[in-house]
Each structure stands twice: as C-alpha cells, then as structure tokens.
mmCIF file of C-alpha atoms in Angstrom:
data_model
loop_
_atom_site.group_PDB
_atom_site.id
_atom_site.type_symbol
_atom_site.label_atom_id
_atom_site.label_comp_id
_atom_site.label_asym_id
_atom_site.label_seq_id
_atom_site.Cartn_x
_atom_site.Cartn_y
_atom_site.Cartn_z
ATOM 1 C CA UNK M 1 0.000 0.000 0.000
ATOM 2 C CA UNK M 2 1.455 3.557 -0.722
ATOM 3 C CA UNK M 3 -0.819 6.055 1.085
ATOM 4 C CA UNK M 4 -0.299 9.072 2.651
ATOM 5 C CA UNK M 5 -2.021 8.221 5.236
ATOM 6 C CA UNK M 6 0.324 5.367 6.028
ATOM 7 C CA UNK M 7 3.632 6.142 4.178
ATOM 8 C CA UNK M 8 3.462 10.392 5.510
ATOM 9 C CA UNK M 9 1.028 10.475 8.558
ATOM 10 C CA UNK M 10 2.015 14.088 9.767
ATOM 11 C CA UNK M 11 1.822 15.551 6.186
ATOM 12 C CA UNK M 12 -0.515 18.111 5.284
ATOM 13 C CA UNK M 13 -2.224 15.599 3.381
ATOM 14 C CA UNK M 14 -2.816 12.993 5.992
ATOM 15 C CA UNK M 15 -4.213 15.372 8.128
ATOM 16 C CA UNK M 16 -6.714 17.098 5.171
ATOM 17 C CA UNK M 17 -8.026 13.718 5.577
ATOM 18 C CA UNK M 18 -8.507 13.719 9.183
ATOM 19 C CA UNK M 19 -10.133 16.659 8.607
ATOM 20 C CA UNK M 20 -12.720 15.506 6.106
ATOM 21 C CA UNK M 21 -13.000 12.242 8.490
ATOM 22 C CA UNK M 22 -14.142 14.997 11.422
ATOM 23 C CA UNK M 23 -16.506 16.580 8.835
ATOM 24 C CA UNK M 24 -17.937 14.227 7.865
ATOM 25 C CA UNK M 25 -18.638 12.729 11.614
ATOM 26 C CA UNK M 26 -20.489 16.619 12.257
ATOM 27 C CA UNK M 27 -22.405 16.436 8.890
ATOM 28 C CA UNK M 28 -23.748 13.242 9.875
ATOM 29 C CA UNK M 29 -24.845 14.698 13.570
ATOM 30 C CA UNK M 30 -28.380 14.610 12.452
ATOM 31 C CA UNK M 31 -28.472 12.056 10.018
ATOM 32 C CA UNK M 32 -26.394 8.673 9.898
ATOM 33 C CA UNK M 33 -23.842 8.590 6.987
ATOM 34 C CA UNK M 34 -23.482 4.319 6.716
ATOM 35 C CA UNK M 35 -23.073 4.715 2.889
ATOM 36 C CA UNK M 36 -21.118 7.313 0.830
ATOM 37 C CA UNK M 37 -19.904 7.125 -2.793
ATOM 38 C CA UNK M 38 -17.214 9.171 -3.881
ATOM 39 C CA UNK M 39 -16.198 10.078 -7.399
ATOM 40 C CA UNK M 40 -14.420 12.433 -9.633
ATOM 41 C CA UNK M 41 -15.576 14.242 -12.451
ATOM 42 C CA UNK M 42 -12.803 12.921 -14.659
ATOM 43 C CA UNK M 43 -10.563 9.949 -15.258
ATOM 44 C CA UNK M 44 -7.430 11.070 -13.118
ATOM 45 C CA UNK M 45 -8.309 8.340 -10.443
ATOM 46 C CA UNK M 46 -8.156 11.097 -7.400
ATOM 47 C CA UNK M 47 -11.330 9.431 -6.133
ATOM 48 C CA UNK M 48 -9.721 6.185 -5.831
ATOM 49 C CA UNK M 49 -7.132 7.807 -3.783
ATOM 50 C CA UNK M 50 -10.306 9.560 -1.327
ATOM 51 C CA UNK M 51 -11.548 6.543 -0.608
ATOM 52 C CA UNK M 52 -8.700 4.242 -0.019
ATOM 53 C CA UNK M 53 -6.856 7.392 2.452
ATOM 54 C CA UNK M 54 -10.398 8.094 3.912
ATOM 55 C CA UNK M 55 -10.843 4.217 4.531
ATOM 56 C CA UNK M 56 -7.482 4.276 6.333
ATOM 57 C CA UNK M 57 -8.067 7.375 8.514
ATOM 58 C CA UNK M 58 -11.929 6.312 9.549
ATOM 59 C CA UNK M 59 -10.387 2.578 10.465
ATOM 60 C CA UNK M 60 -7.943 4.224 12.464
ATOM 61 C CA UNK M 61 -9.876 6.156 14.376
ATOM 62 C CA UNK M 62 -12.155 2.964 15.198
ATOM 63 C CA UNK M 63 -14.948 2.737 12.935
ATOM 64 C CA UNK M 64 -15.358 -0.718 11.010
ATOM 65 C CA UNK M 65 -14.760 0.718 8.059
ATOM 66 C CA UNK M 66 -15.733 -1.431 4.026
ATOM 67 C CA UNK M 67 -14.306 0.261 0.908
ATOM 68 C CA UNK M 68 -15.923 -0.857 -2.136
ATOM 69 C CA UNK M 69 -14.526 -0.523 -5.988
ATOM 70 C CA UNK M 70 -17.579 0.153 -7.626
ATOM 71 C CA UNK M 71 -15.608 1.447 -10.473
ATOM 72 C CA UNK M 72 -16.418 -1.949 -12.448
ATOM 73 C CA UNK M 73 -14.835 -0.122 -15.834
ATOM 74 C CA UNK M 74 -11.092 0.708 -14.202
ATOM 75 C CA UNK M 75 -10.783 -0.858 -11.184
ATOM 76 C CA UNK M 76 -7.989 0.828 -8.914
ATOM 77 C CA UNK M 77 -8.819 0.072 -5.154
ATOM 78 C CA UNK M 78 -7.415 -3.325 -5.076
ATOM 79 C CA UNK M 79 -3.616 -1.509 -6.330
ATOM 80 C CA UNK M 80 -4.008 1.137 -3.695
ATOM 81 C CA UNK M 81 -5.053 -1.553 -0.696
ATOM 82 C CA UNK M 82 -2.319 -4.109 -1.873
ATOM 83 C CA UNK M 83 -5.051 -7.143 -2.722
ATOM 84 C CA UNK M 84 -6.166 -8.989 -5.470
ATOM 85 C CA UNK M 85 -8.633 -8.041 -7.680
ATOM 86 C CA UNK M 86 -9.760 -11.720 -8.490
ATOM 87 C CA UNK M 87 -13.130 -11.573 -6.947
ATOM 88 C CA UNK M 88 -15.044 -8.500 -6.174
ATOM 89 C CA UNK M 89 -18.497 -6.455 -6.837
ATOM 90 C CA UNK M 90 -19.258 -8.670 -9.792
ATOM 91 C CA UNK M 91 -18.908 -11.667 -8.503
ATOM 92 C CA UNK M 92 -21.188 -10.596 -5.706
ATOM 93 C CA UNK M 93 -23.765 -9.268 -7.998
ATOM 94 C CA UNK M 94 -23.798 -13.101 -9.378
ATOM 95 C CA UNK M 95 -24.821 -14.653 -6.903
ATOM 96 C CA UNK M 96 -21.476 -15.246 -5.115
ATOM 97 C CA UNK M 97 -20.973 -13.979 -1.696
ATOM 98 C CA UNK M 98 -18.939 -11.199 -1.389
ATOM 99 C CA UNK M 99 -15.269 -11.711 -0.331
ATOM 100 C CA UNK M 100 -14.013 -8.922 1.733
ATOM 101 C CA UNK M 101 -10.310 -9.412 1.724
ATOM 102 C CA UNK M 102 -8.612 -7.849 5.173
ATOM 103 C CA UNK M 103 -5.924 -5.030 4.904
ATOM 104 C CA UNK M 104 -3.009 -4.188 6.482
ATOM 105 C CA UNK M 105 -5.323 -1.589 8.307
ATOM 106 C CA UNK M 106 -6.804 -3.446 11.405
ATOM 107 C CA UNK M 107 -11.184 -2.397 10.877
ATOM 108 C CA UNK M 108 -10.774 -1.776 7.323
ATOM 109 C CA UNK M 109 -11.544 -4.688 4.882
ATOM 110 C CA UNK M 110 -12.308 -4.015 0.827
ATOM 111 C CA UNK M 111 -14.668 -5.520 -2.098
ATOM 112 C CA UNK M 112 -12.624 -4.886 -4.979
ATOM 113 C CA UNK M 113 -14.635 -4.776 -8.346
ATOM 114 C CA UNK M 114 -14.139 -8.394 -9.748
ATOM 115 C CA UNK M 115 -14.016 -9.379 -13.421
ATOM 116 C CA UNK M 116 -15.033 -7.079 -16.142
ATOM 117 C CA UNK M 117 -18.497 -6.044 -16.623
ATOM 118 C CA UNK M 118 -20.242 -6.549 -19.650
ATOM 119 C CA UNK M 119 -22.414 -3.113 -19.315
ATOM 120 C CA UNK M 120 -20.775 -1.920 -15.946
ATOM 121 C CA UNK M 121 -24.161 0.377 -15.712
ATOM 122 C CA UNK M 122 -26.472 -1.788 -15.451
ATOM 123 C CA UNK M 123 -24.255 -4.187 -12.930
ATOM 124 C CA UNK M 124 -23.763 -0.593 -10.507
ATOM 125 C CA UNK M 125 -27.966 -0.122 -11.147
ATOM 126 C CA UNK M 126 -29.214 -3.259 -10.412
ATOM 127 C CA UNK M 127 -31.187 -4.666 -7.341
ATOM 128 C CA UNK M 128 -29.025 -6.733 -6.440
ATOM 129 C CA UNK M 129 -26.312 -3.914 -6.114
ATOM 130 C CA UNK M 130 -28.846 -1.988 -3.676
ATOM 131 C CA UNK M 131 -28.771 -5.285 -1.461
ATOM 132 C CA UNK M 132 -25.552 -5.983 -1.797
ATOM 133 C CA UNK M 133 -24.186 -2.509 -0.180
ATOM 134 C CA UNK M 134 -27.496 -2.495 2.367
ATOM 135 C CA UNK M 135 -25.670 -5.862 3.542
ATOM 136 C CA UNK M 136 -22.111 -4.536 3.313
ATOM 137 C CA UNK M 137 -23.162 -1.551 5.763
ATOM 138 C CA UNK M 138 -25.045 -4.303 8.286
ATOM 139 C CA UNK M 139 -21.066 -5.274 8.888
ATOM 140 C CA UNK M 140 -19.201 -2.012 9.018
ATOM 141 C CA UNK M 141 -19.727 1.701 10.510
ATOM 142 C CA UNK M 142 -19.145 3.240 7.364
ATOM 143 C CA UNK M 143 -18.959 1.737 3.552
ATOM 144 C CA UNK M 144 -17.507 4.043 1.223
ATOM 145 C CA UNK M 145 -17.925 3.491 -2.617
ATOM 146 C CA UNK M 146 -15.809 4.673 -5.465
ATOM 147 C CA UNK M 147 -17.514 5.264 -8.211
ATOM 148 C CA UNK M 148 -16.617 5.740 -12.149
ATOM 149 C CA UNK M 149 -16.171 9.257 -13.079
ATOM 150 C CA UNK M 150 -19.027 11.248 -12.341
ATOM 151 C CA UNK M 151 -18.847 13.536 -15.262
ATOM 152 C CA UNK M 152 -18.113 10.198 -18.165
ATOM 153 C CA UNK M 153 -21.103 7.434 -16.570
ATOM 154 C CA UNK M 154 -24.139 7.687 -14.924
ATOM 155 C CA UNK M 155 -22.080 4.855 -12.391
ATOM 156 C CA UNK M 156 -21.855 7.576 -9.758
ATOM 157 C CA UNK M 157 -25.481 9.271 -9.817
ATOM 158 C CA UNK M 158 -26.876 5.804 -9.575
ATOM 159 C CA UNK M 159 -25.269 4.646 -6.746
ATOM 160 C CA UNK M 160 -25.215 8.207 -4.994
ATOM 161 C CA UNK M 161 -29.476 8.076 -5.029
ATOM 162 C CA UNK M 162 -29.001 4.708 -2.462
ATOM 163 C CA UNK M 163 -26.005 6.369 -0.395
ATOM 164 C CA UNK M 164 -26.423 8.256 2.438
ATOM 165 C CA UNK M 165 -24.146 10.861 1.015
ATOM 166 C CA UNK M 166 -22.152 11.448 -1.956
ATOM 167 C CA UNK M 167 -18.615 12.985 -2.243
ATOM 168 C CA UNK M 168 -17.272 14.803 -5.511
ATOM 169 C CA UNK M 169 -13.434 15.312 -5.805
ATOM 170 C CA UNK M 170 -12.007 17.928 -7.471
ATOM 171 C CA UNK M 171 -8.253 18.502 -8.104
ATOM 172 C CA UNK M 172 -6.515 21.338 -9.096
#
C-alpha cells in the first residue's frame, strides 16, 4: 500500500483527511452517513485515492470501516489496498458472496470490483447492487464506494441516489 495516510502520517495531506473524516462525523450529527460514494468528475483516479486514504483514517480512528470498488470499468482500489482483484463487486452481484479481503489496516476490509463487466451500468444499477451494499453496511460503521467518473457514466449518480451521502473530488 502507498498512502499518505500510512507512508506520511504528519503531512498536510494525511491530516486534510482527518479533517474531512471529522466533517464528515459533524455532517452526519443529524443524520447517519453508513453509505457514501465518492467520485471524480474525470478519469485522473483522485477518487480512488479519497476513498482508499479516507478508509485508512476512519479505520484508524475505530470505525469498522468497508471500501468498495464500484468502479467496475477501471478498477484501482485493489492496487491502492495491496489485494487482489480476483473476486469483487461482480462476482457478488452473481450470486457469489462477497469476499471482503482484510488489509493491512486493522477495521478496514475491501470488495474490490471483480471481473469485467459486460455493461458496468447496469451491474452498478441493479437490485441486487442496492442489497448488496445495504448488507455490506449491516457489517461495518461506514462503507464508502468509489464510483466511475461522475462527469463520463451515470455509475456515480446511480449509486449516490441509495447512499447516504455522496462525495465529488475535485483537483486542481
């Protein structure tokens, strides 16, 4: 795993995401935030890096804590995490039961996105996505989802209407 959170915990960067850890735990004062997908507009992969630093802080500071690669189209989660991508979200979606694989990160565990897609849409759309991350948050604190880039697929607005909160990252 190379994260900042890990490989520079008293940069500036670490602690931005201590900070959007503490946000978030204010924002959700008055309303629980189980579920929240975060995405970019555009293909640079920063939300693969939000949710896989984010995952790390939130386990740290003691939630249970399940990141999920719902980017079915370019899969990056299971490179940041340092696991195997073998079985994942699609998988799942067939009927297979879903194989969190544990991390270095003791309370943070991740379903990478499996084997291709044939119409990654529909697979992030379905039912049997819905039950799949109702189940996944039954087991953790907090499930956070990347999603394909918001401003390329629909991925992200689909899965955002079932979260409890969406994220957008934007880099400079």
């Amino acid at each position: 795993m190379s994260l900042v959170t890990l490989s520079q915990p008293q940069s500036a960067a670490a602690e931005a995401y201590r900070t959007l850890r503490t946000n978030l735990h204010f924002a959700a004062l008055e309303a629980p935030l189980k579920t929240l997908v975060i995405a970019s507009p555009d293909i640079a992969g920063a939300s693969v890096d939000a949710v896989a630093n984010l995952a790390v802080v939130c386990a740290q500071g003691g939630k249970r804590v399940i990141a999920i690669d719902a980017n079915v189209r370019a899969p990056q989660l299971h490179d940041r995490m340092g696991v195997s991508n073998s079985s994942g979200v699609i998988e799942a979606l067939q009927d297979a039961a879903p194989m969190l694989l544990s991390t270095a990160v003791a309370g943070l565990r991740v379903l990478t996105a499996g084997s291709a897609a044939a119409i990654a849409s529909d697979a992030v759309s379905s039912a049997r996505m819905s039950d799949l991350i109702a189940s996944l948050s039954e087991q953790a604190d907090l499930v956070l989802i990347n999603a394909a880039p918001a401003a390329a697929f629909s991925d992200a607005a689909i899965l955002a209407a079932g979260a409890d909160g969406a994220l957008l990252i934007v880099t400079r």
